[in-house]
């Protein structure tokens, strides 16, 4: 695999759209169509450009790389106006399995961070037959409304300030009005040593202009606090996730040494992975957006975890 520096790429080879489940999904694709599939999943408030340097690395190694915009981001749109703008975690996971079906991908290696890591963990836990291997930044991120009721020490609660802001109507209106500035502040807090430039931020910030973005983000955080209802069709999935199921597929977890966002310590989630497992701490002032700050480390983790299958 060739060496690359963060920021070496500013665009994807191909951007495409496909109907999948309740969505028309926008996604980037790279690499040979017949290569082993890898799906890279972004978080909030980020987008597919978190993987703009990772995708060509994996493509050069022969992988078919798919990088979708999650619901509420970029060019992804709901097919029907009456569909609930639901941000609960199980819904996002179902979106990705529907995308795999639409692309005729039976089984893929999944890698992600933030919302994307949670989505990948959910798929690996609930449908291991669809997940060849897993790379999860910040480890095991499956939660539930019940676990969301548990209070944390004050310093930890302070890190979740935006969740409580989003619980209010003022917070929803504020995020809608200032989503660009809000996202930049989160980037700065979550990656305090990442000196990103305006062009890098603006490439991703355009994804937040999606007409459903605010609704999805607000519902996601309110649902996690038990302040918003989910859809009944996901109830059985959420019940299974509330049991904190063990992930059995080969997994590498990653963590940056300067992650300013709330995250568990590796020892706290080691027992949640029963298959071949490795944890790596990526040094060099690497923050929350690990794929964009340390693309080589993410790409190497994907190649290494696939080798364990």
mmCIF file of N, CA and C in Angstrom, residues 13-110:
data_model
loop_
_atom_site.group_PDB
_atom_site.id
_atom_site.type_symbol
_atom_site.label_atom_id
_atom_site.label_comp_id
_atom_site.label_asym_id
_atom_site.label_seq_id
_atom_site.Cartn_x
_atom_site.Cartn_y
_atom_site.Cartn_z
ATOM 1 N N UNK A 13 -13.132 9.651 -7.018
ATOM 2 C CA UNK A 13 -13.140 9.289 -8.436
ATOM 3 C C UNK A 13 -14.550 9.315 -8.995
ATOM 4 N N UNK A 14 -15.506 8.775 -8.225
ATOM 5 C CA UNK A 14 -16.879 8.686 -8.740
ATOM 6 C C UNK A 14 -17.879 8.880 -7.614
ATOM 7 N N UNK A 15 -18.902 9.721 -7.857
ATOM 8 C CA UNK A 15 -20.026 9.906 -6.949
ATOM 9 C C UNK A 15 -21.276 9.394 -7.641
ATOM 10 N N UNK A 16 -22.037 8.558 -6.954
ATOM 11 C CA UNK A 16 -23.175 7.891 -7.567
ATOM 12 C C UNK A 16 -24.413 7.994 -6.683
ATOM 13 N N UNK A 17 -25.554 7.596 -7.220
ATOM 14 C CA UNK A 17 -26.821 7.548 -6.476
ATOM 15 C C UNK A 17 -27.500 6.215 -6.748
ATOM 16 N N UNK A 18 -28.176 5.674 -5.732
ATOM 17 C CA UNK A 18 -28.920 4.430 -5.923
ATOM 18 C C UNK A 18 -30.079 4.376 -4.931
ATOM 19 N N UNK A 19 -31.216 3.857 -5.370
ATOM 20 C CA UNK A 19 -32.344 3.637 -4.473
ATOM 21 C C UNK A 19 -32.037 2.431 -3.592
ATOM 22 N N UNK A 20 -32.220 2.609 -2.283
ATOM 23 C CA UNK A 20 -31.944 1.526 -1.332
ATOM 24 C C UNK A 20 -32.849 1.712 -0.121
ATOM 25 N N UNK A 21 -33.773 0.777 0.076
ATOM 26 C CA UNK A 21 -34.702 0.892 1.195
ATOM 27 C C UNK A 21 -35.560 2.127 1.065
ATOM 28 N N UNK A 22 -35.582 2.966 2.091
ATOM 29 C CA UNK A 22 -36.420 4.177 2.080
ATOM 30 C C UNK A 22 -35.672 5.371 1.501
ATOM 31 N N UNK A 23 -34.454 5.152 1.035
ATOM 32 C CA UNK A 23 -33.594 6.253 0.607
ATOM 33 C C UNK A 23 -33.161 6.146 -0.847
ATOM 34 N N UNK A 24 -32.802 7.280 -1.411
ATOM 35 C CA UNK A 24 -31.934 7.339 -2.578
ATOM 36 C C UNK A 24 -30.580 7.781 -2.034
ATOM 37 N N UNK A 25 -29.625 6.856 -2.030
ATOM 38 C CA UNK A 25 -28.361 7.063 -1.327
ATOM 39 C C UNK A 25 -27.300 7.624 -2.268
ATOM 40 N N UNK A 26 -26.650 8.688 -1.821
ATOM 41 C CA UNK A 26 -25.485 9.188 -2.513
ATOM 42 C C UNK A 26 -24.244 8.522 -1.939
ATOM 43 N N UNK A 27 -23.320 8.123 -2.803
ATOM 44 C CA UNK A 27 -22.131 7.445 -2.303
ATOM 45 C C UNK A 27 -20.961 7.622 -3.262
ATOM 46 N N UNK A 28 -19.779 7.548 -2.708
ATOM 47 C CA UNK A 28 -18.564 7.513 -3.513
ATOM 48 C C UNK A 28 -18.161 6.063 -3.700
ATOM 49 N N UNK A 29 -17.558 5.774 -4.840
ATOM 50 C CA UNK A 29 -17.069 4.424 -5.107
ATOM 51 C C UNK A 29 -15.682 4.502 -5.709
ATOM 52 N N UNK A 30 -14.818 3.594 -5.297
ATOM 53 C CA UNK A 30 -13.463 3.532 -5.831
ATOM 54 C C UNK A 30 -13.010 2.081 -5.859
ATOM 55 N N UNK A 31 -12.020 1.804 -6.700
ATOM 56 C CA UNK A 31 -11.467 0.453 -6.768
ATOM 57 C C UNK A 31 -12.177 -0.433 -7.759
ATOM 58 N N UNK A 32 -11.660 -1.619 -7.967
ATOM 59 C CA UNK A 32 -12.240 -2.547 -8.948
ATOM 60 C C UNK A 32 -13.604 -3.059 -8.511
ATOM 61 N N UNK A 33 -14.531 -3.143 -9.454
ATOM 62 C CA UNK A 33 -15.900 -3.577 -9.152
ATOM 63 C C UNK A 33 -15.936 -4.987 -8.583
ATOM 64 N N UNK A 34 -14.958 -5.811 -8.945
ATOM 65 C CA UNK A 34 -14.933 -7.184 -8.458
ATOM 66 C C UNK A 34 -14.087 -7.397 -7.218
ATOM 67 N N UNK A 35 -13.570 -6.316 -6.662
ATOM 68 C CA UNK A 35 -12.722 -6.443 -5.478
ATOM 69 C C UNK A 35 -13.529 -6.724 -4.226
ATOM 70 N N UNK A 36 -12.875 -7.210 -3.180
ATOM 71 C CA UNK A 36 -13.584 -7.432 -1.916
ATOM 72 C C UNK A 36 -14.146 -6.111 -1.401
ATOM 73 N N UNK A 37 -15.447 -6.071 -1.048
ATOM 74 C CA UNK A 37 -16.077 -4.798 -0.702
ATOM 75 C C UNK A 37 -15.742 -4.315 0.703
ATOM 76 N N UNK A 38 -15.525 -3.021 0.794
ATOM 77 C CA UNK A 38 -15.317 -2.328 2.070
ATOM 78 C C UNK A 38 -16.266 -1.129 2.091
ATOM 79 N N UNK A 39 -17.033 -0.999 3.165
ATOM 80 C CA UNK A 39 -17.952 0.126 3.318
ATOM 81 C C UNK A 39 -17.445 0.993 4.455
ATOM 82 N N UNK A 40 -17.236 2.283 4.147
ATOM 83 C CA UNK A 40 -16.677 3.239 5.097
ATOM 84 C C UNK A 40 -17.776 4.205 5.530
ATOM 85 N N UNK A 41 -17.987 4.337 6.839
ATOM 86 C CA UNK A 41 -19.144 5.050 7.372
ATOM 87 C C UNK A 41 -18.727 6.242 8.224
ATOM 88 N N UNK A 42 -19.236 7.400 7.864
ATOM 89 C CA UNK A 42 -18.870 8.642 8.553
ATOM 90 C C UNK A 42 -19.766 8.901 9.764
ATOM 91 N N UNK A 43 -19.426 9.932 10.509
ATOM 92 C CA UNK A 43 -20.185 10.305 11.688
ATOM 93 C C UNK A 43 -20.730 11.715 11.606
ATOM 94 N N UNK A 44 -21.104 12.261 12.764
ATOM 95 C CA UNK A 44 -21.614 13.635 12.883
ATOM 96 C C UNK A 44 -20.608 14.464 13.652
ATOM 97 N N UNK A 45 -20.372 15.719 13.244
ATOM 98 C CA UNK A 45 -20.852 16.361 12.012
ATOM 99 C C UNK A 45 -19.786 16.291 10.923
ATOM 100 N N UNK A 46 -19.743 15.184 10.259
ATOM 101 C CA UNK A 46 -18.750 14.914 9.224
ATOM 102 C C UNK A 46 -19.481 14.369 7.994
ATOM 103 N N UNK A 47 -18.736 13.905 7.010
ATOM 104 C CA UNK A 47 -19.375 13.334 5.824
ATOM 105 C C UNK A 47 -18.378 12.409 5.133
ATOM 106 N N UNK A 48 -18.644 12.089 3.880
ATOM 107 C CA UNK A 48 -17.822 11.113 3.176
ATOM 108 C C UNK A 48 -16.378 11.575 2.993
ATOM 109 N N UNK A 49 -16.133 12.886 3.068
ATOM 110 C CA UNK A 49 -14.766 13.377 2.867
ATOM 111 C C UNK A 49 -13.834 13.022 4.020
ATOM 112 N N UNK A 50 -14.377 12.493 5.102
ATOM 113 C CA UNK A 50 -13.505 11.937 6.132
ATOM 114 C C UNK A 50 -12.651 10.805 5.574
ATOM 115 N N UNK A 51 -13.123 10.183 4.480
ATOM 116 C CA UNK A 51 -12.434 9.031 3.889
ATOM 117 C C UNK A 51 -11.819 9.345 2.527
ATOM 118 N N UNK A 52 -11.650 10.630 2.225
ATOM 119 C CA UNK A 52 -11.186 10.989 0.882
ATOM 120 C C UNK A 52 -9.753 10.518 0.631
ATOM 121 N N UNK A 53 -8.946 10.359 1.679
ATOM 122 C CA UNK A 53 -7.593 9.817 1.514
ATOM 123 C C UNK A 53 -7.534 8.310 1.744
ATOM 124 N N UNK A 54 -8.501 7.785 2.490
ATOM 125 C CA UNK A 54 -8.544 6.341 2.762
ATOM 126 C C UNK A 54 -8.965 5.565 1.512
ATOM 127 N N UNK A 55 -9.986 6.070 0.819
ATOM 128 C CA UNK A 55 -10.556 5.343 -0.318
ATOM 129 C C UNK A 55 -9.519 4.998 -1.389
ATOM 130 N N UNK A 56 -8.688 5.946 -1.839
ATOM 131 C CA UNK A 56 -7.701 5.570 -2.864
ATOM 132 C C UNK A 56 -6.646 4.596 -2.359
ATOM 133 N N UNK A 57 -6.323 4.649 -1.069
ATOM 134 C CA UNK A 57 -5.373 3.679 -0.521
ATOM 135 C C UNK A 57 -5.933 2.262 -0.628
ATOM 136 N N UNK A 58 -7.200 2.095 -0.228
ATOM 137 C CA UNK A 58 -7.808 0.769 -0.283
ATOM 138 C C UNK A 58 -8.069 0.345 -1.725
ATOM 139 N N UNK A 59 -8.433 1.296 -2.582
ATOM 140 C CA UNK A 59 -8.641 0.977 -3.998
ATOM 141 C C UNK A 59 -7.357 0.467 -4.630
ATOM 142 N N UNK A 60 -6.227 1.082 -4.263
ATOM 143 C CA UNK A 60 -4.944 0.659 -4.831
ATOM 144 C C UNK A 60 -4.555 -0.733 -4.360
ATOM 145 N N UNK A 61 -5.138 -1.145 -3.221
ATOM 146 C CA UNK A 61 -4.879 -2.493 -2.697
ATOM 147 C C UNK A 61 -5.871 -3.514 -3.236
ATOM 148 N N UNK A 62 -6.754 -3.079 -4.143
ATOM 149 C CA UNK A 62 -7.653 -4.003 -4.819
ATOM 150 C C UNK A 62 -9.050 -4.100 -4.248
ATOM 151 N N UNK A 63 -9.388 -3.251 -3.285
ATOM 152 C CA UNK A 63 -10.714 -3.309 -2.680
ATOM 153 C C UNK A 63 -11.727 -2.481 -3.466
ATOM 154 N N UNK A 64 -12.962 -2.939 -3.439
ATOM 155 C CA UNK A 64 -14.076 -2.132 -3.920
ATOM 156 C C UNK A 64 -14.565 -1.305 -2.730
ATOM 157 N N UNK A 65 -14.408 0.003 -2.803
ATOM 158 C CA UNK A 65 -14.670 0.884 -1.673
ATOM 159 C C UNK A 65 -15.969 1.651 -1.899
ATOM 160 N N UNK A 66 -16.873 1.575 -0.929
ATOM 161 C CA UNK A 66 -18.149 2.278 -0.963
ATOM 162 C C UNK A 66 -18.193 3.221 0.235
ATOM 163 N N UNK A 67 -18.457 4.500 -0.028
ATOM 164 C CA UNK A 67 -18.506 5.506 1.050
ATOM 165 C C UNK A 67 -19.832 6.253 0.949
ATOM 166 N N UNK A 68 -20.868 5.835 1.686
ATOM 167 C CA UNK A 68 -22.185 6.459 1.547
ATOM 168 C C UNK A 68 -22.397 7.655 2.464
ATOM 169 N N UNK A 69 -23.190 8.604 1.970
ATOM 170 C CA UNK A 69 -23.740 9.633 2.840
ATOM 171 C C UNK A 69 -24.854 8.997 3.677
ATOM 172 N N UNK A 70 -24.785 9.135 4.983
ATOM 173 C CA UNK A 70 -25.866 8.652 5.831
ATOM 174 C C UNK A 70 -27.137 9.453 5.594
ATOM 175 N N UNK A 71 -28.268 8.923 6.058
ATOM 176 C CA UNK A 71 -29.527 9.679 5.938
ATOM 177 C C UNK A 71 -29.355 11.055 6.591
ATOM 178 N N UNK A 72 -29.812 12.081 5.857
ATOM 179 C CA UNK A 72 -29.694 13.442 6.359
ATOM 180 C C UNK A 72 -28.410 14.154 5.978
ATOM 181 N N UNK A 73 -27.602 13.544 5.140
ATOM 182 C CA UNK A 73 -26.313 14.138 4.751
ATOM 183 C C UNK A 73 -26.162 14.138 3.230
ATOM 184 N N UNK A 74 -25.492 15.144 2.734
ATOM 185 C CA UNK A 74 -25.094 15.189 1.339
ATOM 186 C C UNK A 74 -26.238 14.992 0.370
ATOM 187 N N UNK A 75 -26.021 14.140 -0.614
ATOM 188 C CA UNK A 75 -27.012 13.924 -1.670
ATOM 189 C C UNK A 75 -27.972 12.783 -1.372
ATOM 190 N N UNK A 76 -27.912 12.197 -0.176
ATOM 191 C CA UNK A 76 -28.872 11.154 0.202
ATOM 192 C C UNK A 76 -30.226 11.788 0.510
ATOM 193 N N UNK A 77 -31.280 11.214 -0.044
ATOM 194 C CA UNK A 77 -32.629 11.756 0.129
ATOM 195 C C UNK A 77 -33.614 10.634 0.440
ATOM 196 N N UNK A 78 -34.670 10.982 1.171
ATOM 197 C CA UNK A 78 -35.767 10.044 1.384
ATOM 198 C C UNK A 78 -36.594 9.960 0.113
ATOM 199 N N UNK A 79 -37.045 8.755 -0.206
ATOM 200 C CA UNK A 79 -37.838 8.552 -1.415
ATOM 201 C C UNK A 79 -39.256 9.076 -1.263
ATOM 202 N N UNK A 80 -39.769 9.116 -0.030
ATOM 203 C CA UNK A 80 -41.150 9.546 0.210
ATOM 204 C C UNK A 80 -41.177 10.652 1.249
ATOM 205 N N UNK A 81 -41.987 11.662 1.006
ATOM 206 C CA UNK A 81 -42.066 12.798 1.929
ATOM 207 C C UNK A 81 -42.661 12.403 3.266
ATOM 208 N N UNK A 82 -43.490 11.347 3.279
ATOM 209 C CA UNK A 82 -44.157 10.961 4.523
ATOM 210 C C UNK A 82 -43.300 10.059 5.418
ATOM 211 N N UNK A 83 -42.157 9.604 4.938
ATOM 212 C CA UNK A 83 -41.294 8.762 5.765
ATOM 213 C C UNK A 83 -40.807 9.550 6.979
ATOM 214 N N UNK A 84 -40.854 8.913 8.145
ATOM 215 C CA UNK A 84 -40.400 9.561 9.374
ATOM 216 C C UNK A 84 -38.917 9.890 9.270
ATOM 217 N N UNK A 85 -38.572 11.113 9.613
ATOM 218 C CA UNK A 85 -37.156 11.523 9.616
ATOM 219 C C UNK A 85 -36.548 11.051 10.932
ATOM 220 N N UNK A 86 -36.194 9.790 10.920
ATOM 221 C CA UNK A 86 -35.806 9.056 12.115
ATOM 222 C C UNK A 86 -34.288 8.914 12.175
ATOM 223 N N UNK A 87 -33.691 9.338 13.288
ATOM 224 C CA UNK A 87 -32.252 9.229 13.431
ATOM 225 C C UNK A 87 -31.798 8.148 14.389
ATOM 226 N N UNK A 88 -32.715 7.234 14.789
ATOM 227 C CA UNK A 88 -32.299 6.241 15.771
ATOM 228 C C UNK A 88 -31.278 5.279 15.171
ATOM 229 N N UNK A 89 -30.360 4.799 15.982
ATOM 230 C CA UNK A 89 -29.231 4.024 15.452
ATOM 231 C C UNK A 89 -29.611 2.801 14.629
ATOM 232 N N UNK A 90 -30.640 2.064 15.041
ATOM 233 C CA UNK A 90 -30.998 0.865 14.280
ATOM 234 C C UNK A 90 -31.483 1.206 12.879
ATOM 235 N N UNK A 91 -32.115 2.364 12.723
ATOM 236 C CA UNK A 91 -32.583 2.774 11.398
ATOM 237 C C UNK A 91 -31.404 3.011 10.460
ATOM 238 N N UNK A 92 -30.346 3.636 10.987
ATOM 239 C CA UNK A 92 -29.167 3.868 10.160
ATOM 240 C C UNK A 92 -28.510 2.556 9.751
ATOM 241 N N UNK A 93 -28.518 1.580 10.662
ATOM 242 C CA UNK A 93 -27.934 0.284 10.333
ATOM 243 C C UNK A 93 -28.745 -0.424 9.247
ATOM 244 N N UNK A 94 -30.064 -0.349 9.340
ATOM 245 C CA UNK A 94 -30.912 -0.947 8.316
ATOM 246 C C UNK A 94 -30.664 -0.270 6.961
ATOM 247 N N UNK A 95 -30.431 1.050 6.982
ATOM 248 C CA UNK A 95 -30.101 1.757 5.739
ATOM 249 C C UNK A 95 -28.900 1.127 5.047
ATOM 250 N N UNK A 96 -27.872 0.789 5.813
ATOM 251 C CA UNK A 96 -26.646 0.264 5.202
ATOM 252 C C UNK A 96 -26.862 -1.148 4.678
ATOM 253 N N UNK A 97 -27.626 -1.963 5.384
ATOM 254 C CA UNK A 97 -27.908 -3.301 4.842
ATOM 255 C C UNK A 97 -28.747 -3.197 3.579
ATOM 256 N N UNK A 98 -29.648 -2.211 3.526
ATOM 257 C CA UNK A 98 -30.440 -1.998 2.305
ATOM 258 C C UNK A 98 -29.539 -1.545 1.161
ATOM 259 N N UNK A 99 -28.553 -0.711 1.464
ATOM 260 C CA UNK A 99 -27.592 -0.289 0.440
ATOM 261 C C UNK A 99 -26.798 -1.485 -0.064
ATOM 262 N N UNK A 100 -26.381 -2.353 0.835
ATOM 263 C CA UNK A 100 -25.663 -3.556 0.419
ATOM 264 C C UNK A 100 -26.531 -4.408 -0.499
ATOM 265 N N UNK A 101 -27.804 -4.537 -0.168
ATOM 266 C CA UNK A 101 -28.715 -5.301 -1.032
ATOM 267 C C UNK A 101 -28.820 -4.659 -2.406
ATOM 268 N N UNK A 102 -28.961 -3.334 -2.436
ATOM 269 C CA UNK A 102 -29.106 -2.626 -3.708
ATOM 270 C C UNK A 102 -27.861 -2.773 -4.570
ATOM 271 N N UNK A 103 -26.689 -2.817 -3.931
ATOM 272 C CA UNK A 103 -25.424 -2.948 -4.655
ATOM 273 C C UNK A 103 -25.027 -4.411 -4.865
ATOM 274 N N UNK A 104 -25.899 -5.338 -4.411
ATOM 275 C CA UNK A 104 -25.661 -6.777 -4.517
ATOM 276 C C UNK A 104 -24.373 -7.190 -3.819
ATOM 277 N N UNK A 105 -24.178 -6.610 -2.639
ATOM 278 C CA UNK A 105 -23.048 -6.968 -1.790
ATOM 279 C C UNK A 105 -23.585 -7.832 -0.656
ATOM 280 N N UNK A 106 -23.228 -9.094 -0.665
ATOM 281 C CA UNK A 106 -23.732 -10.009 0.361
ATOM 282 C C UNK A 106 -23.038 -9.788 1.692
ATOM 283 N N UNK A 107 -21.726 -9.540 1.620
ATOM 284 C CA UNK A 107 -20.930 -9.435 2.843
ATOM 285 C C UNK A 107 -19.804 -8.434 2.599
ATOM 286 N N UNK A 108 -19.548 -7.556 3.574
ATOM 287 C CA UNK A 108 -18.528 -6.530 3.399
ATOM 288 C C UNK A 108 -17.755 -6.327 4.688
ATOM 289 N N UNK A 109 -16.559 -5.813 4.552
ATOM 290 C CA UNK A 109 -15.830 -5.308 5.705
ATOM 291 C C UNK A 109 -16.358 -3.906 5.990
ATOM 292 N N UNK A 110 -16.660 -3.622 7.241
ATOM 293 C CA UNK A 110 -17.224 -2.338 7.634
ATOM 294 C C UNK A 110 -16.228 -1.581 8.494
#
